[in-house]
GROMACS .gro file of N, CA and C in nm:
model
  486
    1UNK      N    1   0.079  -0.119   0.003
    1UNK     CA    2  -0.004   0.003  -0.001
    1UNK      C    3   0.090   0.122   0.003
    2UNK      N    4   0.046   0.221  -0.076
    2UNK     CA    5   0.122   0.346  -0.089
    2UNK      C    6   0.100   0.438   0.027
    3UNK      N    7   0.218   0.493   0.092
    3UNK     CA    8   0.219   0.597   0.209
    3UNK      C    9   0.171   0.719   0.136
    4UNK      N   10   0.058   0.780   0.183
    4UNK     CA   11   0.020   0.923   0.142
    4UNK      C   12   0.006   1.011   0.247
    5UNK      N   13  -0.019   1.143   0.219
    5UNK     CA   14  -0.029   1.236   0.321
    5UNK      C   15  -0.164   1.237   0.380
    6UNK      N   16  -0.164   1.297   0.504
    6UNK     CA   17  -0.282   1.304   0.570
    6UNK      C   18  -0.399   1.346   0.519
    7UNK      N   19  -0.366   1.450   0.442
    7UNK     CA   20  -0.485   1.502   0.346
    7UNK      C   21  -0.538   1.418   0.258
    8UNK      N   22  -0.456   1.318   0.188
    8UNK     CA   23  -0.506   1.241   0.094
    8UNK      C   24  -0.591   1.121   0.152
    9UNK      N   25  -0.560   1.084   0.283
    9UNK     CA   26  -0.612   0.979   0.354
    9UNK      C   27  -0.740   1.017   0.411
   10UNK      N   28  -0.766   1.128   0.441
   10UNK     CA   29  -0.869   1.182   0.521
   10UNK      C   30  -0.992   1.262   0.438
   11UNK      N   31  -0.955   1.287   0.307
   11UNK     CA   32  -1.049   1.331   0.227
   11UNK      C   33  -1.116   1.233   0.141
   12UNK      N   34  -1.236   1.205   0.155
   12UNK     CA   35  -1.313   1.102   0.056
   12UNK      C   36  -1.311   1.145  -0.088
   13UNK      N   37  -1.268   1.048  -0.162
   13UNK     CA   38  -1.280   1.069  -0.300
   13UNK      C   39  -1.415   1.089  -0.339
   14UNK      N   40  -1.418   1.162  -0.461
   14UNK     CA   41  -1.547   1.184  -0.551
   14UNK      C   42  -1.560   1.044  -0.610
   15UNK      N   43  -1.711   1.012  -0.602
   15UNK     CA   44  -1.743   0.901  -0.689
   15UNK      C   45  -1.861   0.925  -0.785
   16UNK      N   46  -1.886   0.897  -0.899
   16UNK     CA   47  -2.008   0.927  -0.964
   16UNK      C   48  -2.121   0.891  -0.904
   17UNK      N   49  -2.223   0.960  -0.907
   17UNK     CA   50  -2.354   0.916  -0.850
   17UNK      C   51  -2.418   0.802  -0.905
   18UNK      N   52  -2.409   0.771  -1.015
   18UNK     CA   53  -2.470   0.676  -1.098
   18UNK      C   54  -2.377   0.577  -1.161
   19UNK      N   55  -2.344   0.473  -1.072
   19UNK     CA   56  -2.242   0.386  -1.107
   19UNK      C   57  -2.272   0.283  -1.224
   20UNK      N   58  -2.411   0.300  -1.255
   20UNK     CA   59  -2.458   0.193  -1.362
   20UNK      C   60  -2.389   0.233  -1.497
   21UNK      N   61  -2.346   0.375  -1.495
   21UNK     CA   62  -2.297   0.420  -1.611
   21UNK      C   63  -2.163   0.345  -1.646
   22UNK      N   64  -2.108   0.293  -1.526
   22UNK     CA   65  -1.971   0.237  -1.525
   22UNK      C   66  -1.990   0.092  -1.549
   23UNK      N   67  -2.084   0.026  -1.633
   23UNK     CA   68  -2.087  -0.107  -1.628
   23UNK      C   69  -1.973  -0.182  -1.674
   24UNK      N   70  -1.904  -0.110  -1.764
   24UNK     CA   71  -1.769  -0.173  -1.783
   24UNK      C   72  -1.663  -0.077  -1.707
   25UNK      N   73  -1.603  -0.148  -1.598
   25UNK     CA   74  -1.531  -0.087  -1.503
   25UNK      C   75  -1.387  -0.073  -1.532
   26UNK      N   76  -1.365  -0.086  -1.680
   26UNK     CA   77  -1.234  -0.082  -1.722
   26UNK      C   78  -1.214   0.074  -1.796
   27UNK      N   79  -1.294   0.155  -1.791
   27UNK     CA   80  -1.294   0.291  -1.825
   27UNK      C   81  -1.167   0.353  -1.770
   28UNK      N   82  -1.102   0.420  -1.862
   28UNK     CA   83  -0.957   0.472  -1.817
   28UNK      C   84  -0.957   0.613  -1.800
   29UNK      N   85  -1.052   0.689  -1.759
   29UNK     CA   86  -1.062   0.845  -1.761
   29UNK      C   87  -1.169   0.874  -1.643
   30UNK      N   88  -1.153   0.997  -1.589
   30UNK     CA   89  -1.243   1.025  -1.496
   30UNK      C   90  -1.356   1.112  -1.573
   31UNK      N   91  -1.477   1.093  -1.533
   31UNK     CA   92  -1.574   1.179  -1.585
   31UNK      C   93  -1.689   1.174  -1.463
   32UNK      N   94  -1.722   1.304  -1.427
   32UNK     CA   95  -1.827   1.314  -1.319
   32UNK      C   96  -1.938   1.429  -1.363
   33UNK      N   97  -2.052   1.385  -1.346
   33UNK     CA   98  -2.168   1.483  -1.371
   33UNK      C   99  -2.285   1.483  -1.261
   34UNK      N  100  -2.303   1.574  -1.207
   34UNK     CA  101  -2.408   1.593  -1.117
   34UNK      C  102  -2.539   1.586  -1.186
   35UNK      N  103  -2.629   1.473  -1.212
   35UNK     CA  104  -2.731   1.486  -1.298
   35UNK      C  105  -2.859   1.568  -1.233
   36UNK      N  106  -2.857   1.575  -1.098
   36UNK     CA  107  -2.963   1.651  -1.034
   36UNK      C  108  -2.942   1.825  -1.061
   37UNK      N  109  -2.839   1.873  -1.058
   37UNK     CA  110  -2.790   2.019  -1.094
   37UNK      C  111  -2.765   2.021  -1.243
   38UNK      N  112  -2.733   1.900  -1.303
   38UNK     CA  113  -2.709   1.919  -1.459
   38UNK      C  114  -2.562   1.998  -1.460
   39UNK      N  115  -2.479   1.963  -1.374
   39UNK     CA  116  -2.341   2.030  -1.394
   39UNK      C  117  -2.232   1.920  -1.343
   40UNK      N  118  -2.100   1.962  -1.383
   40UNK     CA  119  -1.996   1.896  -1.341
   40UNK      C  120  -1.962   1.922  -1.197
   41UNK      N  121  -1.885   1.839  -1.121
   41UNK     CA  122  -1.817   1.852  -1.007
   41UNK      C  123  -1.760   1.974  -0.991
   42UNK      N  124  -1.727   2.038  -0.860
   42UNK     CA  125  -1.641   2.135  -0.871
   42UNK      C  126  -1.478   2.121  -0.919
   43UNK      N  127  -1.417   2.224  -0.947
   43UNK     CA  128  -1.281   2.222  -0.992
   43UNK      C  129  -1.215   2.150  -0.883
   44UNK      N  130  -1.210   2.193  -0.758
   44UNK     CA  131  -1.142   2.132  -0.656
   44UNK      C  132  -1.139   1.988  -0.650
   45UNK      N  133  -1.275   1.933  -0.642
   45UNK     CA  134  -1.298   1.797  -0.636
   45UNK      C  135  -1.241   1.717  -0.743
   46UNK      N  136  -1.247   1.771  -0.863
   46UNK     CA  137  -1.200   1.725  -0.992
   46UNK      C  138  -1.061   1.712  -0.982
   47UNK      N  139  -0.988   1.808  -0.916
   47UNK     CA  140  -0.831   1.815  -0.908
   47UNK      C  141  -0.794   1.713  -0.809
   48UNK      N  142  -0.863   1.701  -0.711
   48UNK     CA  143  -0.836   1.596  -0.599
   48UNK      C  144  -0.866   1.470  -0.661
   49UNK      N  145  -0.952   1.445  -0.729
   49UNK     CA  146  -0.980   1.300  -0.787
   49UNK      C  147  -0.871   1.261  -0.891
   50UNK      N  148  -0.813   1.388  -0.979
   50UNK     CA  149  -0.708   1.342  -1.051
   50UNK      C  150  -0.572   1.314  -0.979
   51UNK      N  151  -0.551   1.384  -0.866
   51UNK     CA  152  -0.429   1.384  -0.791
   51UNK      C  153  -0.431   1.230  -0.729
   52UNK      N  154  -0.554   1.186  -0.689
   52UNK     CA  155  -0.565   1.050  -0.637
   52UNK      C  156  -0.535   0.945  -0.742
   53UNK      N  157  -0.568   0.961  -0.854
   53UNK     CA  158  -0.565   0.881  -0.984
   53UNK      C  159  -0.433   0.866  -1.005
   54UNK      N  160  -0.351   0.985  -0.994
   54UNK     CA  161  -0.208   0.953  -1.032
   54UNK      C  162  -0.119   0.923  -0.919
   55UNK      N  163  -0.145   0.951  -0.785
   55UNK     CA  164  -0.069   0.920  -0.691
   55UNK      C  165  -0.086   0.770  -0.662
   56UNK      N  166  -0.205   0.709  -0.699
   56UNK     CA  167  -0.193   0.563  -0.671
   56UNK      C  168  -0.193   0.490  -0.792
   57UNK      N  169  -0.158   0.559  -0.893
   57UNK     CA  170  -0.126   0.479  -1.028
   57UNK      C  171  -0.243   0.398  -1.071
   58UNK      N  172  -0.357   0.449  -1.048
   58UNK     CA  173  -0.497   0.396  -1.120
   58UNK      C  174  -0.493   0.388  -1.257
   59UNK      N  175  -0.519   0.245  -1.299
   59UNK     CA  176  -0.537   0.231  -1.440
   59UNK      C  177  -0.675   0.227  -1.479
   60UNK      N  178  -0.780   0.202  -1.406
   60UNK     CA  179  -0.907   0.193  -1.460
   60UNK      C  180  -1.016   0.234  -1.358
   61UNK      N  181  -1.138   0.260  -1.393
   61UNK     CA  182  -1.243   0.292  -1.279
   61UNK      C  183  -1.255   0.193  -1.177
   62UNK      N  184  -1.221   0.068  -1.202
   62UNK     CA  185  -1.263  -0.046  -1.117
   62UNK      C  186  -1.159  -0.018  -0.968
   63UNK      N  187  -1.033   0.015  -1.011
   63UNK     CA  188  -0.922   0.026  -0.914
   63UNK      C  189  -0.969   0.164  -0.820
   64UNK      N  190  -1.007   0.272  -0.913
   64UNK     CA  191  -1.053   0.401  -0.857
   64UNK      C  192  -1.160   0.359  -0.730
   65UNK      N  193  -1.275   0.275  -0.787
   65UNK     CA  194  -1.385   0.257  -0.715
   65UNK      C  195  -1.333   0.185  -0.585
   66UNK      N  196  -1.256   0.050  -0.595
   66UNK     CA  197  -1.222  -0.018  -0.489
   66UNK      C  198  -1.134   0.087  -0.388
   67UNK      N  199  -1.058   0.176  -0.434
   67UNK     CA  200  -0.987   0.284  -0.348
   67UNK      C  201  -1.085   0.352  -0.267
   68UNK      N  202  -1.192   0.396  -0.330
   68UNK     CA  203  -1.286   0.476  -0.275
   68UNK      C  204  -1.344   0.394  -0.176
   69UNK      N  205  -1.394   0.270  -0.189
   69UNK     CA  206  -1.461   0.181  -0.085
   69UNK      C  207  -1.369   0.178   0.034
   70UNK      N  208  -1.238   0.131   0.005
   70UNK     CA  209  -1.143   0.116   0.107
   70UNK      C  210  -1.143   0.218   0.213
   71UNK      N  211  -1.123   0.331   0.129
   71UNK     CA  212  -1.107   0.474   0.212
   71UNK      C  213  -1.226   0.503   0.279
   72UNK      N  214  -1.346   0.481   0.226
   72UNK     CA  215  -1.481   0.487   0.287
   72UNK      C  216  -1.481   0.406   0.434
   73UNK      N  217  -1.447   0.293   0.418
   73UNK     CA  218  -1.443   0.194   0.520
   73UNK      C  219  -1.345   0.216   0.629
   74UNK      N  220  -1.223   0.249   0.598
   74UNK     CA  221  -1.112   0.303   0.685
   74UNK      C  222  -1.147   0.424   0.777
   75UNK      N  223  -1.208   0.531   0.688
   75UNK     CA  224  -1.260   0.640   0.767
   75UNK      C  225  -1.355   0.623   0.875
   76UNK      N  226  -1.473   0.547   0.819
   76UNK     CA  227  -1.573   0.516   0.911
   76UNK      C  228  -1.521   0.424   1.023
   77UNK      N  229  -1.427   0.325   1.020
   77UNK     CA  230  -1.385   0.256   1.114
   77UNK      C  231  -1.302   0.344   1.230
   78UNK      N  232  -1.231   0.446   1.180
   78UNK     CA  233  -1.152   0.535   1.246
   78UNK      C  234  -1.268   0.614   1.330
   79UNK      N  235  -1.363   0.670   1.285
   79UNK     CA  236  -1.453   0.763   1.357
   79UNK      C  237  -1.516   0.666   1.452
   80UNK      N  238  -1.551   0.540   1.410
   80UNK     CA  239  -1.610   0.442   1.522
   80UNK      C  240  -1.526   0.417   1.655
   81UNK      N  241  -1.402   0.385   1.610
   81UNK     CA  242  -1.291   0.367   1.706
   81UNK      C  243  -1.271   0.498   1.800
   82UNK      N  244  -1.257   0.593   1.739
   82UNK     CA  245  -1.248   0.728   1.860
   82UNK      C  246  -1.382   0.735   1.918
   83UNK      N  247  -1.506   0.730   1.866
   83UNK     CA  248  -1.624   0.729   1.945
   83UNK      C  249  -1.609   0.632   2.050
   84UNK      N  250  -1.573   0.518   2.032
   84UNK     CA  251  -1.576   0.391   2.124
   84UNK      C  252  -1.487   0.431   2.241
   85UNK      N  253  -1.366   0.484   2.210
   85UNK     CA  254  -1.275   0.524   2.300
   85UNK      C  255  -1.303   0.616   2.398
   86UNK      N  256  -1.383   0.733   2.333
   86UNK     CA  257  -1.434   0.845   2.396
   86UNK      C  258  -1.553   0.802   2.518
   87UNK      N  259  -1.640   0.719   2.442
   87UNK     CA  260  -1.745   0.675   2.532
   87UNK      C  261  -1.702   0.570   2.652
   88UNK      N  262  -1.598   0.507   2.619
   88UNK     CA  263  -1.536   0.404   2.719
   88UNK      C  264  -1.477   0.494   2.828
   89UNK      N  265  -1.392   0.582   2.776
   89UNK     CA  266  -1.351   0.687   2.882
   89UNK      C  267  -1.446   0.778   2.981
   90UNK      N  268  -1.543   0.814   2.904
   90UNK     CA  269  -1.641   0.914   2.967
   90UNK      C  270  -1.750   0.848   3.041
   91UNK      N  271  -1.786   0.715   2.992
   91UNK     CA  272  -1.901   0.657   3.057
   91UNK      C  273  -1.870   0.513   3.089
   92UNK      N  274  -1.772   0.448   3.059
   92UNK     CA  275  -1.731   0.327   3.106
   92UNK      C  276  -1.814   0.211   3.036
   93UNK      N  277  -1.865   0.231   2.922
   93UNK     CA  278  -1.952   0.164   2.865
   93UNK      C  279  -1.897   0.146   2.699
   94UNK      N  280  -1.894   0.044   2.652
   94UNK     CA  281  -1.851  -0.007   2.509
   94UNK      C  282  -1.960  -0.018   2.399
   95UNK      N  283  -1.975   0.098   2.312
   95UNK     CA  284  -2.067   0.106   2.219
   95UNK      C  285  -2.098  -0.013   2.139
   96UNK      N  286  -1.992  -0.092   2.117
   96UNK     CA  287  -2.001  -0.210   2.032
   96UNK      C  288  -2.062  -0.334   2.097
   97UNK      N  289  -2.102  -0.308   2.212
   97UNK     CA  290  -2.175  -0.424   2.305
   97UNK      C  291  -2.332  -0.392   2.292
   98UNK      N  292  -2.371  -0.287   2.218
   98UNK     CA  293  -2.512  -0.255   2.196
   98UNK      C  294  -2.556  -0.271   2.057
   99UNK      N  295  -2.686  -0.337   2.047
   99UNK     CA  296  -2.736  -0.335   1.921
   99UNK      C  297  -2.798  -0.191   1.869
  100UNK      N  298  -2.860  -0.126   1.969
  100UNK     CA  299  -2.932  -0.009   1.945
  100UNK      C  300  -2.880   0.109   2.036
  101UNK      N  301  -2.878   0.226   1.996
  101UNK     CA  302  -2.819   0.323   2.076
  101UNK      C  303  -2.893   0.382   2.164
  102UNK      N  304  -3.031   0.350   2.163
  102UNK     CA  305  -3.133   0.372   2.292
  102UNK      C  306  -3.090   0.276   2.419
  103UNK      N  307  -3.044   0.178   2.394
  103UNK     CA  308  -3.025   0.081   2.505
  103UNK      C  309  -2.880   0.126   2.578
  104UNK      N  310  -2.778   0.182   2.469
  104UNK     CA  311  -2.673   0.217   2.529
  104UNK      C  312  -2.679   0.347   2.624
  105UNK      N  313  -2.778   0.435   2.563
  105UNK     CA  314  -2.796   0.563   2.644
  105UNK      C  315  -2.872   0.543   2.757
  106UNK      N  316  -2.974   0.458   2.763
  106UNK     CA  317  -3.034   0.421   2.904
  106UNK      C  318  -2.941   0.360   2.998
  107UNK      N  319  -2.861   0.291   2.962
  107UNK     CA  320  -2.753   0.226   3.049
  107UNK      C  321  -2.646   0.349   3.092
  108UNK      N  322  -2.641   0.445   3.016
  108UNK     CA  323  -2.537   0.554   3.050
  108UNK      C  324  -2.621   0.647   3.179
  109UNK      N  325  -2.762   0.658   3.128
  109UNK     CA  326  -2.831   0.748   3.212
  109UNK      C  327  -2.849   0.681   3.368
  110UNK      N  328  -2.871   0.535   3.363
  110UNK     CA  329  -2.869   0.468   3.484
  110UNK      C  330  -2.740   0.478   3.566
  111UNK      N  331  -2.626   0.462   3.476
  111UNK     CA  332  -2.498   0.472   3.561
  111UNK      C  333  -2.463   0.612   3.597
  112UNK      N  334  -2.498   0.700   3.550
  112UNK     CA  335  -2.475   0.853   3.588
  112UNK      C  336  -2.556   0.911   3.683
  113UNK      N  337  -2.676   0.847   3.690
  113UNK     CA  338  -2.777   0.903   3.794
  113UNK      C  339  -2.751   0.828   3.941
  114UNK      N  340  -2.668   0.720   3.937
  114UNK     CA  341  -2.640   0.655   4.063
  114UNK      C  342  -2.772   0.607   4.146
  115UNK      N  343  -2.863   0.608   4.084
  115UNK     CA  344  -2.996   0.563   4.152
  115UNK      C  345  -2.985   0.394   4.154
  116UNK      N  346  -3.017   0.338   4.247
  116UNK     CA  347  -3.038   0.212   4.283
  116UNK      C  348  -3.171   0.128   4.241
  117UNK      N  349  -3.184   0.061   4.138
  117UNK     CA  350  -3.312   0.009   4.102
  117UNK      C  351  -3.342  -0.093   4.179
  118UNK      N  352  -3.448  -0.127   4.218
  118UNK     CA  353  -3.512  -0.228   4.313
  118UNK      C  354  -3.561  -0.338   4.205
  119UNK      N  355  -3.578  -0.441   4.250
  119UNK     CA  356  -3.639  -0.574   4.162
  119UNK      C  357  -3.785  -0.552   4.170
  120UNK      N  358  -3.828  -0.535   4.057
  120UNK     CA  359  -4.007  -0.525   4.051
  120UNK      C  360  -4.057  -0.651   4.076
  121UNK      N  361  -4.164  -0.650   4.185
  121UNK     CA  362  -4.228  -0.772   4.225
  121UNK      C  363  -4.376  -0.751   4.206
  122UNK      N  364  -4.419  -0.638   4.173
  122UNK     CA  365  -4.554  -0.609   4.142
  122UNK      C  366  -4.556  -0.618   3.987
  123UNK      N  367  -4.657  -0.703   3.939
  123UNK     CA  368  -4.705  -0.732   3.802
  123UNK      C  369  -4.723  -0.609   3.729
  124UNK      N  370  -4.826  -0.500   3.806
  124UNK     CA  371  -4.857  -0.400   3.742
  124UNK      C  372  -4.752  -0.306   3.714
  125UNK      N  373  -4.670  -0.275   3.802
  125UNK     CA  374  -4.567  -0.193   3.771
  125UNK      C  375  -4.464  -0.240   3.651
  126UNK      N  376  -4.445  -0.360   3.665
  126UNK     CA  377  -4.368  -0.429   3.544
  126UNK      C  378  -4.448  -0.393   3.407
  127UNK      N  379  -4.570  -0.416   3.399
  127UNK     CA  380  -4.639  -0.396   3.276
  127UNK      C  381  -4.646  -0.245   3.237
  128UNK      N  382  -4.656  -0.162   3.323
  128UNK     CA  383  -4.627  -0.006   3.306
  128UNK      C  384  -4.516   0.012   3.231
  129UNK      N  385  -4.388  -0.027   3.310
  129UNK     CA  386  -4.261  -0.011   3.242
  129UNK      C  387  -4.247  -0.082   3.097
  130UNK      N  388  -4.277  -0.202   3.112
  130UNK     CA  389  -4.274  -0.275   2.977
  130UNK      C  390  -4.347  -0.210   2.859
  131UNK      N  391  -4.466  -0.162   2.895
  131UNK     CA  392  -4.543  -0.084   2.784
  131UNK      C  393  -4.469   0.046   2.750
  132UNK      N  394  -4.411   0.098   2.837
  132UNK     CA  395  -4.352   0.236   2.821
  132UNK      C  396  -4.218   0.221   2.726
  133UNK      N  397  -4.163   0.107   2.717
  133UNK     CA  398  -4.044   0.071   2.645
  133UNK      C  399  -4.066   0.101   2.486
  134UNK      N  400  -3.996   0.185   2.415
  134UNK     CA  401  -4.016   0.193   2.284
  134UNK      C  402  -3.916   0.125   2.190
  135UNK      N  403  -3.951   0.052   2.118
  135UNK     CA  404  -3.846  -0.041   2.038
  135UNK      C  405  -3.840   0.036   1.890
  136UNK      N  406  -3.792   0.152   1.878
  136UNK     CA  407  -3.779   0.203   1.763
  136UNK      C  408  -3.646   0.230   1.716
  137UNK      N  409  -3.617   0.268   1.602
  137UNK     CA  410  -3.471   0.285   1.543
  137UNK      C  411  -3.450   0.442   1.608
  138UNK      N  412  -3.326   0.455   1.646
  138UNK     CA  413  -3.276   0.594   1.690
  138UNK      C  414  -3.175   0.647   1.578
  139UNK      N  415  -3.195   0.750   1.517
  139UNK     CA  416  -3.095   0.806   1.410
  139UNK      C  417  -3.111   0.943   1.392
  140UNK      N  418  -3.005   0.984   1.350
  140UNK     CA  419  -3.012   1.148   1.291
  140UNK      C  420  -3.044   1.148   1.149
  141UNK      N  421  -3.145   1.225   1.117
  141UNK     CA  422  -3.190   1.224   0.986
  141UNK      C  423  -3.141   1.332   0.896
  142UNK      N  424  -3.051   1.412   0.962
  142UNK     CA  425  -2.985   1.531   0.894
  142UNK      C  426  -2.856   1.472   0.841
  143UNK      N  427  -2.797   1.555   0.734
  143UNK     CA  428  -2.672   1.515   0.667
  143UNK      C  429  -2.565   1.573   0.754
  144UNK      N  430  -2.586   1.682   0.858
  144UNK     CA  431  -2.481   1.738   0.936
  144UNK      C  432  -2.562   1.776   1.065
  145UNK      N  433  -2.499   1.726   1.171
  145UNK     CA  434  -2.514   1.759   1.307
  145UNK      C  435  -2.427   1.807   1.391
  146UNK      N  436  -2.451   1.926   1.469
  146UNK     CA  437  -2.318   1.974   1.539
  146UNK      C  438  -2.370   1.985   1.691
  147UNK      N  439  -2.272   1.897   1.762
  147UNK     CA  440  -2.304   1.906   1.917
  147UNK      C  441  -2.230   2.017   1.970
  148UNK      N  442  -2.289   2.061   2.092
  148UNK     CA  443  -2.240   2.167   2.196
  148UNK      C  444  -2.217   2.093   2.331
  149UNK      N  445  -2.107   2.015   2.342
  149UNK     CA  446  -2.111   1.931   2.456
  149UNK      C  447  -2.007   1.959   2.547
  150UNK      N  448  -2.030   1.958   2.676
  150UNK     CA  449  -1.906   1.989   2.792
  150UNK      C  450  -1.786   1.912   2.765
  151UNK      N  451  -1.797   1.802   2.713
  151UNK     CA  452  -1.675   1.701   2.703
  151UNK      C  453  -1.591   1.750   2.592
  152UNK      N  454  -1.637   1.827   2.504
  152UNK     CA  455  -1.546   1.876   2.390
  152UNK      C  456  -1.448   2.004   2.405
  153UNK      N  457  -1.365   2.017   2.341
  153UNK     CA  458  -1.259   2.113   2.366
  153UNK      C  459  -1.328   2.255   2.304
  154UNK      N  460  -1.400   2.231   2.192
  154UNK     CA  461  -1.479   2.345   2.128
  154UNK      C  462  -1.613   2.396   2.212
  155UNK      N  463  -1.628   2.348   2.327
  155UNK     CA  464  -1.760   2.378   2.388
  155UNK      C  465  -1.790   2.530   2.413
  156UNK      N  466  -1.892   2.589   2.359
  156UNK     CA  467  -1.945   2.722   2.391
  156UNK      C  468  -2.032   2.739   2.498
  157UNK      N  469  -2.015   2.803   2.617
  157UNK     CA  470  -2.092   2.805   2.743
  157UNK      C  471  -2.221   2.900   2.715
  158UNK      N  472  -2.211   2.997   2.602
  158UNK     CA  473  -2.308   3.079   2.579
  158UNK      C  474  -2.415   3.016   2.508
  159UNK      N  475  -2.386   2.906   2.440
  159UNK     CA  476  -2.480   2.830   2.350
  159UNK      C  477  -2.541   2.735   2.432
  160UNK      N  478  -2.656   2.691   2.381
  160UNK     CA  479  -2.733   2.576   2.447
  160UNK      C  480  -2.667   2.453   2.430
  161UNK      N  481  -2.646   2.360   2.539
  161UNK     CA  482  -2.615   2.237   2.546
  161UNK      C  483  -2.661   2.128   2.422
  162UNK      N  484  -2.595   2.057   2.373
  162UNK     CA  485  -2.673   1.947   2.269
  162UNK      C  486  -2.604   1.832   2.288
   0.00000   0.00000   0.00000
């Protein structure tokens, strides 16, 4: 594997939005068109794609696409590892041991509140709690979300915590 600069490794490569146009993965040139806006990608993005093509000595689109996938997976793994380390340090919980975020957040809440829960022996209490449990997907539906948290170095006390 080639050794590349931090910039090359942390900026995700551009990839055409419609891969079906590349049914023949042996295309030996770059071509990008944003069909939604009916325009080409920005000059900076195209220059970055050309630089990646040259540095990695890419011969065809299949190699470029494989590099894109590898970079994407490695960046996501890096983000998840940093999140796991931060959450372990701050809460003592490992996010990879949870299927859903809501279960992890509940455990974090119980742990931070230091309240001792008693065993429920009353069936009515149990049913109330069981019926109150929401089993839905927890997700951020925005492309970009910014947090203002006490635990981060860029925390701004004048703004609302999030």
